[in-house]
Coordinates of C-alpha atoms in Angstrom, one line a residue:
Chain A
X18 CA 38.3 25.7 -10.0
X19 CA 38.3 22.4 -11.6
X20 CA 39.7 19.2 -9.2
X21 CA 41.4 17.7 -12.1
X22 CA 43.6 20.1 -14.3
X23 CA 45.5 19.3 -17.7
X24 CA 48.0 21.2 -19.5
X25 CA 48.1 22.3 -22.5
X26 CA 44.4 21.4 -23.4
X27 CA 45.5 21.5 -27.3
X28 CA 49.3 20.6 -29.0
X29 CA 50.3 20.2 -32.4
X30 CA 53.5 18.5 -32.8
X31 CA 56.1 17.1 -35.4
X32 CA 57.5 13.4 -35.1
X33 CA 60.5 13.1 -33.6
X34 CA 59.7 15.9 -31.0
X35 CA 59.6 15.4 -27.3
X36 CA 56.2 16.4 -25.3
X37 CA 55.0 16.6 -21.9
X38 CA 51.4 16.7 -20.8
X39 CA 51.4 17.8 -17.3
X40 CA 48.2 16.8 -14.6
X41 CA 47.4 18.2 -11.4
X42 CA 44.6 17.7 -8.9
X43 CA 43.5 18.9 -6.1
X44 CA 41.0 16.1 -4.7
X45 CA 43.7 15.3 -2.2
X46 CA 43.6 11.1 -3.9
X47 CA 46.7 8.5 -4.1
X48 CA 46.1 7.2 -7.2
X49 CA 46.6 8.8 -10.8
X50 CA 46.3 7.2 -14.0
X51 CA 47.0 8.6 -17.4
X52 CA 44.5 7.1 -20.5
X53 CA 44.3 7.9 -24.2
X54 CA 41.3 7.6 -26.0
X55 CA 40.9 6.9 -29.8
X56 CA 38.0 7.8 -32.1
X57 CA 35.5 4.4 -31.7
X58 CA 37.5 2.8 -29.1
X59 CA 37.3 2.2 -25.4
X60 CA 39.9 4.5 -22.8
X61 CA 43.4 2.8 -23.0
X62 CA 45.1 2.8 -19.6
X63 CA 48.8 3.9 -20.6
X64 CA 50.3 4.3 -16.8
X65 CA 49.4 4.4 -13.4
X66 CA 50.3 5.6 -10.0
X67 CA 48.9 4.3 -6.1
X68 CA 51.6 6.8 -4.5
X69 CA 53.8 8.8 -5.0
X70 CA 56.8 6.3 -5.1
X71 CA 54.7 4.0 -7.1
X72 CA 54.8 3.6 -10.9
X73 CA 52.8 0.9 -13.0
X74 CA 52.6 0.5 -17.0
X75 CA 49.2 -0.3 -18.6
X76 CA 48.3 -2.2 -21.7
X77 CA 50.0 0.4 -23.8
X78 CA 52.9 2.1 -22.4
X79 CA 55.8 1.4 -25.0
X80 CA 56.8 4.9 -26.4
X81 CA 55.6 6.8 -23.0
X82 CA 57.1 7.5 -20.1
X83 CA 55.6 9.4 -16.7
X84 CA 56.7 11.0 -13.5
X85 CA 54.8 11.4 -10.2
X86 CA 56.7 14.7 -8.8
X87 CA 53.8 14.8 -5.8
X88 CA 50.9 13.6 -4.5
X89 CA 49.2 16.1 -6.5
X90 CA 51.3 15.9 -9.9
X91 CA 51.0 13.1 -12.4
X92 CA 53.2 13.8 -15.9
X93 CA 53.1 12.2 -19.1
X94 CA 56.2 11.8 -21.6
X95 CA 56.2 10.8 -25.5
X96 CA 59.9 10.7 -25.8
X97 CA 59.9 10.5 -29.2
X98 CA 56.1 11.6 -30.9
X99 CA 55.0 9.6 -33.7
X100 CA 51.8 10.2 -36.0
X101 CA 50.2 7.3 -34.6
X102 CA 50.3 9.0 -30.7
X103 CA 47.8 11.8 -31.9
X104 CA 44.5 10.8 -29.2
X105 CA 42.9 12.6 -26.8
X106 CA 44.5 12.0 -23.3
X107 CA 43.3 12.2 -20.3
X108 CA 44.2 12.4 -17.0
X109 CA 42.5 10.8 -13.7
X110 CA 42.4 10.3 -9.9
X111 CA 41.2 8.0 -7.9
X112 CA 40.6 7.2 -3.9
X113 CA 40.3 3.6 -2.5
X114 CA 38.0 5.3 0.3
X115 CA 35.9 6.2 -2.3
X116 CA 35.4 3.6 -4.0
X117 CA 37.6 3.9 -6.6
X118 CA 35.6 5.8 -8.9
X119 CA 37.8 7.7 -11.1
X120 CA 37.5 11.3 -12.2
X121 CA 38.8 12.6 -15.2
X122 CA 40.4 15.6 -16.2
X123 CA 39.2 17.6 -19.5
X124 CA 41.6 16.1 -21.7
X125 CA 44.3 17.2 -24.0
X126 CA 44.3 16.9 -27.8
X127 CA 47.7 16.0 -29.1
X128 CA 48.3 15.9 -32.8
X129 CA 51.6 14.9 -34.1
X130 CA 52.3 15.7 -37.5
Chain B
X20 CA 42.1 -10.6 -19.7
X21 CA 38.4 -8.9 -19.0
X22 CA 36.8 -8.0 -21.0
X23 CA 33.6 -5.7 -21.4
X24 CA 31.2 -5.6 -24.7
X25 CA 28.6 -2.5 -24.8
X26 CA 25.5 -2.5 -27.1
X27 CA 24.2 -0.9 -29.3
X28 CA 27.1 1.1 -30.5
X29 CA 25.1 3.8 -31.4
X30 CA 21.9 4.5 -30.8
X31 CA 19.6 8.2 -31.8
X32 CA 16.3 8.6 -29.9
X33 CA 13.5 11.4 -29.9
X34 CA 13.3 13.5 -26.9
X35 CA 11.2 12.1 -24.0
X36 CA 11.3 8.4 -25.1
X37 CA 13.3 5.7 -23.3
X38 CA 16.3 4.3 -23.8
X39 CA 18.6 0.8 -22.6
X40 CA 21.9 0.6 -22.9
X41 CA 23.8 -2.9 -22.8
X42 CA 27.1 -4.0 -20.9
X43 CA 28.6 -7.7 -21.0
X44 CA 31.6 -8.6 -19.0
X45 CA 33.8 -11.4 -18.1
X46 CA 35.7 -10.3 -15.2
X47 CA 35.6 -13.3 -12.4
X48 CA 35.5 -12.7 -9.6
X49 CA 33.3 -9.7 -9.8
X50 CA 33.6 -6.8 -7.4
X51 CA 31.6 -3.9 -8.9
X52 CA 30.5 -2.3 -12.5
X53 CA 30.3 1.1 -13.1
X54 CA 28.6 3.4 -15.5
X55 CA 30.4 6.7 -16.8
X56 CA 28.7 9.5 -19.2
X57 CA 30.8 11.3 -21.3
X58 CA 30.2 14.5 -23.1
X59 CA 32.1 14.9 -26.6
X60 CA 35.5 16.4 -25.8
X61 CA 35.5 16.3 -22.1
X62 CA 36.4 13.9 -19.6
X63 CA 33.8 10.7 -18.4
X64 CA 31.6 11.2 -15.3
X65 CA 30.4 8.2 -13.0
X66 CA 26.4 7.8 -13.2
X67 CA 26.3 4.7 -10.6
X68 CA 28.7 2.4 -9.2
X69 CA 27.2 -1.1 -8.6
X70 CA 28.4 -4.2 -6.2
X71 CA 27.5 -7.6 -7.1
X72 CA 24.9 -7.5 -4.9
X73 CA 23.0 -4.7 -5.7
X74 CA 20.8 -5.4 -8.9
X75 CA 19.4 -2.2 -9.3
X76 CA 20.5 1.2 -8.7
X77 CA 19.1 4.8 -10.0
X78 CA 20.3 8.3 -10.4
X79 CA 17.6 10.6 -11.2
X80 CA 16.5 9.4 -14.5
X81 CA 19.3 6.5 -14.7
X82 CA 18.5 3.4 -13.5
X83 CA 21.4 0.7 -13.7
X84 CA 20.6 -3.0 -13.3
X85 CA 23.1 -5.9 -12.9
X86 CA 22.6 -9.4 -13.6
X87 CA 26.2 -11.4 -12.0
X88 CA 24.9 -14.4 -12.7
X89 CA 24.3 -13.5 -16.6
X90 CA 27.4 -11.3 -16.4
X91 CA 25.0 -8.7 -17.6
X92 CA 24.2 -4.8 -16.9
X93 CA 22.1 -2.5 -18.7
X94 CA 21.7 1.4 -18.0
X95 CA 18.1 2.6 -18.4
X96 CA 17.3 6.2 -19.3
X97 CA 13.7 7.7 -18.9
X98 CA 12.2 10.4 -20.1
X99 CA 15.4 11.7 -22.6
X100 CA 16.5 14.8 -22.7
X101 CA 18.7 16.3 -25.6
X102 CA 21.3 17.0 -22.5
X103 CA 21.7 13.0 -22.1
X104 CA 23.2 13.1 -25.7
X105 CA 26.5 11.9 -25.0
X106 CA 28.6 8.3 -25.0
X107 CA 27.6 5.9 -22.0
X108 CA 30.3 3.5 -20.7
X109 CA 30.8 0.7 -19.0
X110 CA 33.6 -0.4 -16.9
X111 CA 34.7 -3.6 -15.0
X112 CA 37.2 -3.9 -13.1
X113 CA 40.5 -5.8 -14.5
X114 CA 41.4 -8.0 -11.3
X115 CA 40.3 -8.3 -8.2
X116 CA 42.2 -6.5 -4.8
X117 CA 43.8 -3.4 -6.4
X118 CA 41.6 -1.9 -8.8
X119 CA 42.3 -1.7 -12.3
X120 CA 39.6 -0.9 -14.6
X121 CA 38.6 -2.4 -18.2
X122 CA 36.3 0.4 -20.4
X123 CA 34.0 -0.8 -22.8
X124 CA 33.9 1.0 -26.4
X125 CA 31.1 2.9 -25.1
X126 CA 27.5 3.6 -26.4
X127 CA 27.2 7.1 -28.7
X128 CA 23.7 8.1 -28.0
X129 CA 22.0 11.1 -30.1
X130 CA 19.1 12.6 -28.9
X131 CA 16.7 14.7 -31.3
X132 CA 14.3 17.2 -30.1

């Protein structure tokens, strides 16, 4: 089974609608991040998380929210979906013992219509 | 903010030749530089993780260099196969202590039998 898991892998959506995109791992790591990624552009850090009580915003957080339910659970929110959130997200942990190398999960395709 | 610059953008390659891919950053102080390989539509995977004092590192057929005093790495692939088709990136870290990272826009490379 795969370490880092994302549901639902595909979503089509209408504005105004409210989606979650749920992460769960299995690596046993602290730190969880949620990116989106953009046709031609780098990985945009939206949120991040060191612990479980612990919630950061990244360069582009406005219109998403997130919850860290466990150490194994990292959840992403678009309150209010809007054309301009379809990307492909993606999910990832991390371990300071380790180096911090991050490891992704296989993505979700969000399309909002 | 750091930044990272990859070239080329794109780059398509016969089987069995060599390749080098570019990465400039800014980030100051500098505490390490990855390299990630990512396969259309799934999540990045970490070639090589590099310190600033390592100036060459290699993974099978990858070979990552790192110039700190040019701010300068490059990611060196021998002997292509039509399996390292994929997007190569690069990524700094954003700040020192706590690690944040900064992903470059990637390289696209094609590689034709």
């Amino acid at each position: 089974d795969a370490d880092v898991t994302q549901t639902p892998r595909n979503r089509i959506t209408k504005t105004g609608k409210r989606i979650m995109l749920e992460c769960s791992q299995t690596k046993g790591h602290d730190r969880m991040y949620w990116y989106r990624q953009d046709p031609g552009l780098g990985l945009q850090l939206i949120y991040y998380s060191f612990d479980v009580k612990d919630i950061n915003k990244g360069e582009i957080s406005d219109g998403y929210s997130v919850s860290r339910q466990a150490q194994a659970k990292f959840s992403l929110s678009l309150e209010s979906a809007i054309p301009n959130q379809t990307a492909l997200y993606f999910c990832a942990t991390s371990d300071l013992g380790g180096g911090d190398t991050q490891y992704f999960g296989p993505g979700t395709r969000l399309t909002v219509l | 903010k750091n930044q990272v610059e990859q070239s080329p953008q794109s780059l398509i390659i016969l089987e069995g030749k060599n390749c080098t891919l570019q990465c400039n950053y800014t980030v100051s102080p500098f505490s390490n530089l990855r390299w990630y390989k990512q396969d259309t539509g799934r999540g990045p995977v970490s070639l090589t993780i590099m310190t600033f004092s390592e100036n060459t590192k290699s993974n099978g057929r990858y070979t990552a260099t790192l110039d700190a005093d040019t701010k300068q790495s490059s990611l060196h692939i021998t002997a292509s196969q039509l399996s390292d088709s994929a997007s190569y990136i690069c990524v700094a870290p954003r700040e020192g202590g706590s690690y944040i990272p900064t992903f470059g826009r990637g390289t696209s490379l094609i590689v034709h039998p």
